[in-house]
PDB file of C-alpha atoms in Angstrom:
ATOM      1  CA  MET A   1      -4.612  -5.749  19.190  1.00  0.00           C
ATOM      2  CA  SER A   2      -3.367  -9.311  19.668  1.00  0.00           C
ATOM      3  CA  ALA A   3      -2.440  -8.436  23.279  1.00  0.00           C
ATOM      4  CA  LEU A   4      -5.995  -7.178  23.834  1.00  0.00           C
ATOM      5  CA  LEU A   5      -7.525 -10.365  22.418  1.00  0.00           C
ATOM      6  CA  ASN A   6      -5.251 -12.568  24.509  1.00  0.00           C
ATOM      7  CA  ALA A   7      -6.086 -10.576  27.645  1.00  0.00           C
ATOM      8  CA  ILE A   8      -9.808 -10.911  26.929  1.00  0.00           C
ATOM      9  CA  ARG A   9      -9.438 -14.665  26.457  1.00  0.00           C
ATOM     10  CA  ASP A  10      -7.602 -14.977  29.788  1.00  0.00           C
ATOM     11  CA  LEU A  11     -10.192 -12.877  31.644  1.00  0.00           C
ATOM     12  CA  ALA A  12     -13.104 -14.834  30.180  1.00  0.00           C
ATOM     13  CA  SER A  13     -11.546 -18.176  31.150  1.00  0.00           C
ATOM     14  CA  GLU A  14     -10.676 -17.030  34.675  1.00  0.00           C
ATOM     15  CA  SER A  15     -13.942 -15.257  35.452  1.00  0.00           C
ATOM     16  CA  LYS A  16     -17.022 -17.291  34.607  1.00  0.00           C
ATOM     17  CA  GLY A  17     -20.024 -15.230  33.556  1.00  0.00           C
ATOM     18  CA  ILE A  18     -17.980 -12.512  31.854  1.00  0.00           C
ATOM     19  CA  SER A  19     -18.251 -12.332  28.084  1.00  0.00           C
ATOM     20  CA  PHE A  20     -16.673 -10.006  25.543  1.00  0.00           C
ATOM     21  CA  ARG A  21     -17.597  -9.047  22.008  1.00  0.00           C
ATOM     22  CA  VAL A  22     -14.971  -7.389  19.808  1.00  0.00           C
ATOM     23  CA  SER A  23     -15.722  -6.235  16.255  1.00  0.00           C
ATOM     24  CA  LEU A  24     -12.832  -6.140  13.781  1.00  0.00           C
ATOM     25  CA  ARG A  25     -12.574  -5.437  10.072  1.00  0.00           C
ATOM     26  CA  SER A  26     -11.605  -8.557   8.139  1.00  0.00           C
ATOM     27  CA  ASP A  27      -8.248  -7.062   7.106  1.00  0.00           C
ATOM     28  CA  VAL A  28      -7.406  -6.172  10.724  1.00  0.00           C
ATOM     29  CA  TYR A  29      -8.254  -9.715  11.817  1.00  0.00           C
ATOM     30  CA  TYR A  30      -5.992 -11.084   9.089  1.00  0.00           C
ATOM     31  CA  LEU A  31      -3.091  -8.891  10.254  1.00  0.00           C
ATOM     32  CA  VAL A  32      -3.592  -9.967  13.859  1.00  0.00           C
ATOM     33  CA  ARG A  33      -3.704 -13.647  12.931  1.00  0.00           C
ATOM     34  CA  THR A  34      -0.585 -13.474  10.770  1.00  0.00           C
ATOM     35  CA  SER A  35       1.466 -11.436  13.235  1.00  0.00           C
ATOM     36  CA  ASP A  36       0.877 -13.465  16.417  1.00  0.00           C
ATOM     37  CA  GLU A  37       0.677 -17.256  16.363  1.00  0.00           C
ATOM     38  CA  SER A  38      -0.978 -17.327  19.791  1.00  0.00           C
ATOM     39  CA  THR A  39      -4.148 -15.861  18.262  1.00  0.00           C
ATOM     40  CA  ASP A  40      -4.947 -19.241  16.729  1.00  0.00           C
ATOM     41  CA  LYS A  41      -6.770 -19.898  19.998  1.00  0.00           C
ATOM     42  CA  ILE A  42      -9.485 -17.364  19.121  1.00  0.00           C
ATOM     43  CA  GLU A  43     -10.400 -18.863  15.750  1.00  0.00           C
ATOM     44  CA  GLY A  44     -13.174 -20.980  17.235  1.00  0.00           C
ATOM     45  CA  SER A  45     -14.876 -17.875  18.609  1.00  0.00           C
ATOM     46  CA  VAL A  46     -14.920 -15.891  15.373  1.00  0.00           C
ATOM     47  CA  VAL A  47     -18.275 -15.100  13.758  1.00  0.00           C
ATOM     48  CA  TRP A  48     -18.014 -13.584  10.284  1.00  0.00           C
ATOM     49  CA  TYR A  49     -20.562 -10.914   9.447  1.00  0.00           C
ATOM     50  CA  SER A  50     -21.310  -8.625   6.538  1.00  0.00           C
ATOM     51  CA  TRP A  51     -24.076  -6.116   5.848  1.00  0.00           C
ATOM     52  CA  SER A  52     -26.375  -6.329   2.842  1.00  0.00           C
ATOM     53  CA  ASN A  53     -27.802  -3.162   1.305  1.00  0.00           C
ATOM     54  CA  HIS A  54     -31.279  -4.336   2.301  1.00  0.00           C
ATOM     55  CA  GLU A  55     -30.253  -4.604   5.953  1.00  0.00           C
ATOM     56  CA  ILE A  56     -28.645  -1.165   5.831  1.00  0.00           C
ATOM     57  CA  LEU A  57     -31.774   0.385   4.295  1.00  0.00           C
ATOM     58  CA  ALA A  58     -33.878  -1.222   7.030  1.00  0.00           C
ATOM     59  CA  LEU A  59     -31.475   0.240   9.606  1.00  0.00           C
ATOM     60  CA  LEU A  60     -31.977   3.730   8.157  1.00  0.00           C
ATOM     61  CA  VAL A  61     -35.765   3.321   8.221  1.00  0.00           C
ATOM     62  CA  LYS A  62     -35.604   2.180  11.846  1.00  0.00           C
ATOM     63  CA  ARG A  63     -33.598   5.284  12.805  1.00  0.00           C
ATOM     64  CA  VAL A  64     -36.012   7.596  10.969  1.00  0.00           C
ATOM     65  CA  ASP A  65     -39.129   5.992  12.477  1.00  0.00           C
ATOM     66  CA  GLN A  66     -37.603   6.013  15.959  1.00  0.00           C
ATOM     67  CA  PHE A  67     -36.702   9.705  15.623  1.00  0.00           C
ATOM     68  CA  LEU A  68     -40.064  10.834  14.219  1.00  0.00           C
ATOM     69  CA  LEU A  69     -42.458   8.527  16.067  1.00  0.00           C
ATOM     70  CA  GLY A  70     -40.493   7.515  19.139  1.00  0.00           C
ATOM     71  CA  LYS A  71     -40.989   3.888  18.144  1.00  0.00           C
ATOM     72  CA  SER A  72     -40.274   1.539  15.282  1.00  0.00           C
ATOM     73  CA  LYS A  73     -40.920  -1.976  14.070  1.00  0.00           C
ATOM     74  CA  SER A  74     -38.296  -4.526  15.001  1.00  0.00           C
ATOM     75  CA  ALA A  75     -35.310  -4.998  12.713  1.00  0.00           C
ATOM     76  CA  GLU A  76     -36.645  -8.442  11.774  1.00  0.00           C
ATOM     77  CA  GLU A  77     -40.027  -7.016  10.731  1.00  0.00           C
ATOM     78  CA  LEU A  78     -38.440  -4.254   8.687  1.00  0.00           C
ATOM     79  CA  MET A  79     -36.115  -6.621   6.843  1.00  0.00           C
ATOM     80  CA  GLU A  80     -39.111  -8.643   5.680  1.00  0.00           C
ATOM     81  CA  LEU A  81     -40.447  -5.579   3.816  1.00  0.00           C
ATOM     82  CA  SER A  82     -39.504  -4.844   0.211  1.00  0.00           C
ATOM     83  CA  GLN A  83     -37.105  -2.004  -0.527  1.00  0.00           C
ATOM     84  CA  ALA A  84     -39.914  -0.053  -2.197  1.00  0.00           C
ATOM     85  CA  VAL A  85     -41.979  -0.246   1.007  1.00  0.00           C
ATOM     86  CA  LEU A  86     -38.978   0.667   3.140  1.00  0.00           C
ATOM     87  CA  ALA A  87     -38.312   3.652   0.881  1.00  0.00           C
ATOM     88  CA  GLY A  88     -41.858   4.858   1.561  1.00  0.00           C
ATOM     89  CA  HIS A  89     -40.913   5.366   5.220  1.00  0.00           C
ATOM     90  CA  LEU A  90     -38.106   7.699   4.153  1.00  0.00           C
ATOM     91  CA  GLU A  91     -40.508  10.042   2.325  1.00  0.00           C
ATOM     92  CA  LYS A  92     -41.208  11.626   5.718  1.00  0.00           C
ATOM     93  CA  VAL A  93     -37.734  13.149   5.676  1.00  0.00           C
ATOM     94  CA  MET A  94     -36.461  13.105   2.066  1.00  0.00           C
ATOM     95  CA  GLU A  95     -37.773  13.481  -1.455  1.00  0.00           C
ATOM     96  CA  PRO A  96     -38.519  10.074  -3.025  1.00  0.00           C
ATOM     97  CA  VAL A  97     -36.857  10.851  -6.383  1.00  0.00           C
ATOM     98  CA  PHE A  98     -33.282  11.990  -6.977  1.00  0.00           C
ATOM     99  CA  ASN A  99     -33.031  14.275 -10.011  1.00  0.00           C
ATOM    100  CA  GLY A 100     -29.405  13.659 -10.927  1.00  0.00           C
ATOM    101  CA  LYS A 101     -27.644  13.219 -14.242  1.00  0.00           C
ATOM    102  CA  GLY A 102     -26.845  10.198 -16.373  1.00  0.00           C
ATOM    103  CA  LYS A 103     -27.543   6.952 -14.539  1.00  0.00           C
ATOM    104  CA  TRP A 104     -28.793   8.979 -11.580  1.00  0.00           C
ATOM    105  CA  GLU A 105     -31.492  10.795 -13.546  1.00  0.00           C
ATOM    106  CA  ASN A 106     -34.887  10.472 -11.850  1.00  0.00           C
ATOM    107  CA  ILE A 107     -34.021   7.395  -9.813  1.00  0.00           C
ATOM    108  CA  PRO A 108     -35.377   6.544  -6.341  1.00  0.00           C
ATOM    109  CA  THR A 109     -33.369   8.411  -3.730  1.00  0.00           C
ATOM    110  CA  TYR A 110     -32.701   5.242  -1.752  1.00  0.00           C
ATOM    111  CA  ARG A 111     -31.006   3.680  -4.803  1.00  0.00           C
ATOM    112  CA  MET A 112     -28.646   6.649  -5.047  1.00  0.00           C
ATOM    113  CA  LEU A 113     -27.816   6.288  -1.352  1.00  0.00           C
ATOM    114  CA  MET A 114     -27.149   2.560  -1.592  1.00  0.00           C
ATOM    115  CA  SER A 115     -24.835   3.046  -4.587  1.00  0.00           C
ATOM    116  CA  LEU A 116     -22.548   5.353  -2.604  1.00  0.00           C
ATOM    117  CA  ILE A 117     -22.102   3.798   0.799  1.00  0.00           C
ATOM    118  CA  ARG A 118     -19.963   0.706  -0.011  1.00  0.00           C
ATOM    119  CA  LYS A 119     -22.241  -1.412   2.242  1.00  0.00           C
ATOM    120  CA  ARG A 120     -21.125   0.569   5.287  1.00  0.00           C
ATOM    121  CA  PRO A 121     -23.874   1.696   7.696  1.00  0.00           C
ATOM    122  CA  ARG A 122     -21.725   4.491   9.113  1.00  0.00           C
ATOM    123  CA  ASP A 123     -21.221   5.916   5.622  1.00  0.00           C
ATOM    124  CA  LEU A 124     -24.996   6.074   5.150  1.00  0.00           C
ATOM    125  CA  VAL A 125     -25.381   7.887   8.474  1.00  0.00           C
ATOM    126  CA  LYS A 126     -22.684  10.416   7.514  1.00  0.00           C
ATOM    127  CA  LEU A 127     -24.153  11.003   4.064  1.00  0.00           C
ATOM    128  CA  CYS A 128     -27.682  11.581   5.362  1.00  0.00           C
ATOM    129  CA  THR A 129     -26.479  13.711   8.285  1.00  0.00           C
ATOM    130  CA  LEU A 130     -24.555  16.060   6.004  1.00  0.00           C
ATOM    131  CA  ALA A 131     -27.524  16.394   3.641  1.00  0.00           C
ATOM    132  CA  ALA A 132     -29.944  16.933   6.558  1.00  0.00           C
ATOM    133  CA  LYS A 133     -27.778  19.719   7.984  1.00  0.00           C
ATOM    134  CA  HIS A 134     -27.714  21.428   4.592  1.00  0.00           C
ATOM    135  CA  ALA A 135     -31.494  21.071   4.228  1.00  0.00           C
ATOM    136  CA  GLY A 136     -31.951  22.571   7.677  1.00  0.00           C
ATOM    137  CA  ALA A 137     -29.689  25.514   6.905  1.00  0.00           C
ATOM    138  CA  GLU A 138     -31.641  26.156   3.688  1.00  0.00           C
ATOM    139  CA  LYS A 139     -34.971  25.716   5.539  1.00  0.00           C
ATOM    140  CA  HIS A 140     -36.076  22.908   3.234  1.00  0.00           C
ATOM    141  CA  LYS A 141     -38.986  20.795   4.476  1.00  0.00           C
ATOM    142  CA  LEU A 142     -37.435  17.625   3.034  1.00  0.00           C
ATOM    143  CA  ILE A 143     -33.899  16.567   2.142  1.00  0.00           C
ATOM    144  CA  GLY A 144     -33.758  16.931  -1.633  1.00  0.00           C
ATOM    145  CA  THR A 145     -31.518  16.603  -4.652  1.00  0.00           C
ATOM    146  CA  SER A 146     -29.934  20.029  -4.162  1.00  0.00           C
ATOM    147  CA  ASP A 147     -28.989  19.139  -0.584  1.00  0.00           C
ATOM    148  CA  PHE A 148     -27.267  15.921  -1.609  1.00  0.00           C
ATOM    149  CA  ASN A 149     -25.512  17.611  -4.532  1.00  0.00           C
ATOM    150  CA  SER A 150     -24.192  20.303  -2.201  1.00  0.00           C
ATOM    151  CA  ILE A 151     -22.498  17.854   0.159  1.00  0.00           C
ATOM    152  CA  PHE A 152     -21.230  15.145  -2.221  1.00  0.00           C
ATOM    153  CA  GLU A 153     -17.736  16.611  -2.451  1.00  0.00           C
ATOM    154  CA  GLU A 154     -17.379  16.927   1.323  1.00  0.00           C
ATOM    155  CA  TYR A 155     -18.730  13.408   1.797  1.00  0.00           C
ATOM    156  CA  SER A 156     -16.410  11.977  -0.857  1.00  0.00           C
ATOM    157  CA  GLN A 157     -13.300  13.619   0.575  1.00  0.00           C
ATOM    158  CA  GLY A 158     -14.194  12.380   4.033  1.00  0.00           C
ATOM    159  CA  ARG A 159     -14.614   8.792   2.857  1.00  0.00           C
ATOM    160  CA  LEU A 160     -11.350   8.969   0.936  1.00  0.00           C
ATOM    161  CA  GLN A 161      -9.545  10.170   4.048  1.00  0.00           C
ATOM    162  CA  ASP A 162     -11.191   7.396   6.095  1.00  0.00           C
ATOM    163  CA  THR A 163      -9.880   4.829   3.618  1.00  0.00           C
ATOM    164  CA  ILE A 164      -6.369   6.278   3.783  1.00  0.00           C
ATOM    165  CA  ASN A 165      -6.415   6.297   7.586  1.00  0.00           C
ATOM    166  CA  GLU A 166      -7.728   2.722   7.808  1.00  0.00           C
ATOM    167  CA  TYR A 167      -5.320   1.111   5.354  1.00  0.00           C
ATOM    168  CA  ARG A 168      -2.134   3.134   5.769  1.00  0.00           C
ATOM    169  CA  SER A 169      -0.899   0.487   8.205  1.00  0.00           C
ATOM    170  CA  GLU A 170      -0.822  -2.001   5.306  1.00  0.00           C
ATOM    171  CA  LEU A 171       0.448   0.309   2.571  1.00  0.00           C
ATOM    172  CA  PRO A 172       2.158   3.410   4.003  1.00  0.00           C
ATOM    173  CA  ASP A 173       2.080   5.173   0.626  1.00  0.00           C
ATOM    174  CA  ILE A 174      -1.615   4.454  -0.016  1.00  0.00           C
ATOM    175  CA  GLU A 175      -2.406   8.134  -0.566  1.00  0.00           C
ATOM    176  CA  ARG A 176      -0.108   8.309  -3.609  1.00  0.00           C
ATOM    177  CA  LEU A 177      -1.715   5.193  -5.070  1.00  0.00           C
ATOM    178  CA  LEU A 178      -5.306   6.385  -4.670  1.00  0.00           C
ATOM    179  CA  PHE A 179      -4.691   9.905  -5.924  1.00  0.00           C
ATOM    180  CA  GLY A 180      -2.701   8.453  -8.787  1.00  0.00           C
ATOM    181  CA  MET A 181      -5.861   6.625  -9.903  1.00  0.00           C
ATOM    182  CA  LYS A 182      -7.619   9.946 -10.426  1.00  0.00           C
ATOM    183  CA  PRO A 183      -8.732  10.237 -14.093  1.00  0.00           C
ATOM    184  CA  SER A 184      -6.628  12.472 -16.299  1.00  0.00           C
ATOM    185  CA  ARG A 185      -8.209  15.369 -18.158  1.00  0.00           C
ATOM    186  CA  VAL A 186      -8.266  13.327 -21.366  1.00  0.00           C
ATOM    187  CA  GLU A 187      -9.889  10.361 -19.612  1.00  0.00           C
ATOM    188  CA  ARG A 188     -12.484  12.620 -18.008  1.00  0.00           C
ATOM    189  CA  LYS A 189     -13.471  14.210 -21.308  1.00  0.00           C
ATOM    190  CA  ALA A 190     -13.789  10.802 -22.918  1.00  0.00           C
ATOM    191  CA  SER A 191     -15.883   9.560 -19.962  1.00  0.00           C
ATOM    192  CA  GLU A 192     -13.172   7.023 -19.245  1.00  0.00           C
ATOM    193  CA  GLY A 193     -10.995   6.516 -16.175  1.00  0.00           C
ATOM    194  CA  TYR A 194     -13.696   5.391 -13.769  1.00  0.00           C
ATOM    195  CA  THR A 195     -13.901   1.715 -14.664  1.00  0.00           C
ATOM    196  CA  TYR A 196     -11.053  -0.237 -16.225  1.00  0.00           C
ATOM    197  CA  PRO A 197     -10.705  -3.574 -18.018  1.00  0.00           C
ATOM    198  CA  THR A 198      -7.942  -5.584 -16.336  1.00  0.00           C
ATOM    199  CA  ALA A 199      -5.268  -4.689 -18.902  1.00  0.00           C
ATOM    200  CA  ASP A 200      -6.022  -0.954 -18.641  1.00  0.00           C
ATOM    201  CA  LEU A 201      -6.086  -1.098 -14.847  1.00  0.00           C
ATOM    202  CA  LEU A 202      -2.661  -2.735 -14.687  1.00  0.00           C
ATOM    203  CA  ARG A 203      -1.303  -0.210 -17.189  1.00  0.00           C
ATOM    204  CA  LYS A 204      -2.629   2.653 -15.037  1.00  0.00           C
ATOM    205  CA  ILE A 205      -0.979   1.207 -11.926  1.00  0.00           C
ATOM    206  CA  ARG A 206       2.335   0.690 -13.724  1.00  0.00           C
ATOM    207  CA  ASN A 207       2.313   4.367 -14.697  1.00  0.00           C
ATOM    208  CA  ILE A 208       1.881   5.325 -11.028  1.00  0.00           C
ATOM    209  CA  GLN A 209       4.721   2.980 -10.049  1.00  0.00           C
ATOM    210  CA  GLU A 210       7.178   4.604 -12.464  1.00  0.00           C
ATOM    211  CA  ASN A 211       8.014   7.467 -10.094  1.00  0.00           C
ATOM    212  CA  LYS A 212       8.504   5.304  -7.010  1.00  0.00           C
ATOM    213  CA  LYS A 213       7.910   1.688  -6.057  1.00  0.00           C
ATOM    214  CA  PHE A 214       5.312   0.778  -3.437  1.00  0.00           C
ATOM    215  CA  ILE A 215       6.205  -1.207  -0.322  1.00  0.00           C
ATOM    216  CA  PHE A 216       3.702  -3.014   1.901  1.00  0.00           C
ATOM    217  CA  TYR A 217       4.041  -3.168   5.672  1.00  0.00           C
ATOM    218  CA  GLY A 218       6.921  -5.428   6.649  1.00  0.00           C
ATOM    219  CA  ASN A 219       9.069  -4.157   3.783  1.00  0.00           C
ATOM    220  CA  ARG A 220       7.332  -6.446   1.286  1.00  0.00           C
ATOM    221  CA  PRO A 221       7.552  -5.118  -2.312  1.00  0.00           C
ATOM    222  CA  ALA A 222       4.205  -4.556  -4.038  1.00  0.00           C
ATOM    223  CA  ASP A 223       3.993  -5.509  -7.698  1.00  0.00           C
ATOM    224  CA  THR A 224       1.287  -4.313 -10.078  1.00  0.00           C
ATOM    225  CA  LYS A 225      -1.111  -7.191  -9.451  1.00  0.00           C
ATOM    226  CA  ASP A 226      -0.613  -6.887  -5.681  1.00  0.00           C
ATOM    227  CA  LEU A 227      -1.718  -3.255  -5.848  1.00  0.00           C
ATOM    228  CA  ALA A 228      -4.738  -4.095  -7.998  1.00  0.00           C
ATOM    229  CA  ALA A 229      -5.785  -6.779  -5.485  1.00  0.00           C
ATOM    230  CA  PHE A 230      -5.198  -4.360  -2.606  1.00  0.00           C
ATOM    231  CA  MET A 231      -7.487  -1.710  -4.115  1.00  0.00           C
ATOM    232  CA  TYR A 232     -10.171  -4.332  -4.732  1.00  0.00           C
ATOM    233  CA  LYS A 233      -9.883  -5.412  -1.110  1.00  0.00           C
ATOM    234  CA  LEU A 234     -10.421  -1.870   0.184  1.00  0.00           C
ATOM    235  CA  ASN A 235     -14.058  -2.767   0.275  1.00  0.00           C
ATOM    236  CA  ASN A 236     -14.688  -5.147  -2.590  1.00  0.00           C
ATOM    237  CA  HIS A 237     -15.907  -2.027  -4.372  1.00  0.00           C
ATOM    238  CA  GLN A 238     -14.311   0.513  -6.630  1.00  0.00           C
ATOM    239  CA  LEU A 239     -13.400   3.652  -4.678  1.00  0.00           C
ATOM    240  CA  LYS A 240     -15.865   6.174  -6.057  1.00  0.00           C
ATOM    241  CA  LEU A 241     -15.208   9.888  -5.778  1.00  0.00           C
ATOM    242  CA  VAL A 242     -18.248  12.093  -6.241  1.00  0.00           C
ATOM    243  CA  GLY A 243     -18.114  15.722  -7.285  1.00  0.00           C
TER     244      GLY A 243
END
């Protein structure tokens, strides 16, 4: 990656009028910067960007309107609308209310979607695509609660595998760590094991470490707090498994 960035910098300086845009995850950029000192020359060209849930919802509305009508308002116009108004556009393709359980009982469907996607537009596209395919197979006029419920497990497993693939370069044994965080039967019955106070989280990680220590890339040992920070960094969200 650092070789690519250096080559792009050389080409842009030698050939006036040629510009490049490269999008990197923040953790990938950090690895590039810390592994090759020559990449300090690109710091001045870095623009940091993050998606808000409002922007992602507007993106979904734009895709739906473009598909159904062949046209859509500009992204800027859509982002000026409230989420309730944006959600109204989605009623053309999905039921407005999600009839789930617990905190998801009779909530707006768009709120359920936003709670699952970890502020990642591609995750929203995958989630809606899976549900739409199921609705089509069942000949439903709109994507509904039953369609989402039917694909949650597949969606969750796919996102978990994406996370493992993306971050294995930093922690080769990431799969053991994430699956080790799975709630035990006792925790599940007690409705615990999904959110942890700091002390309980560290205790859970120490239990996973008992069988075998974790080593980060570069043969750097990972202590308990390192692993807690690493999981938080995965997307500044808890990794949520549905189903």
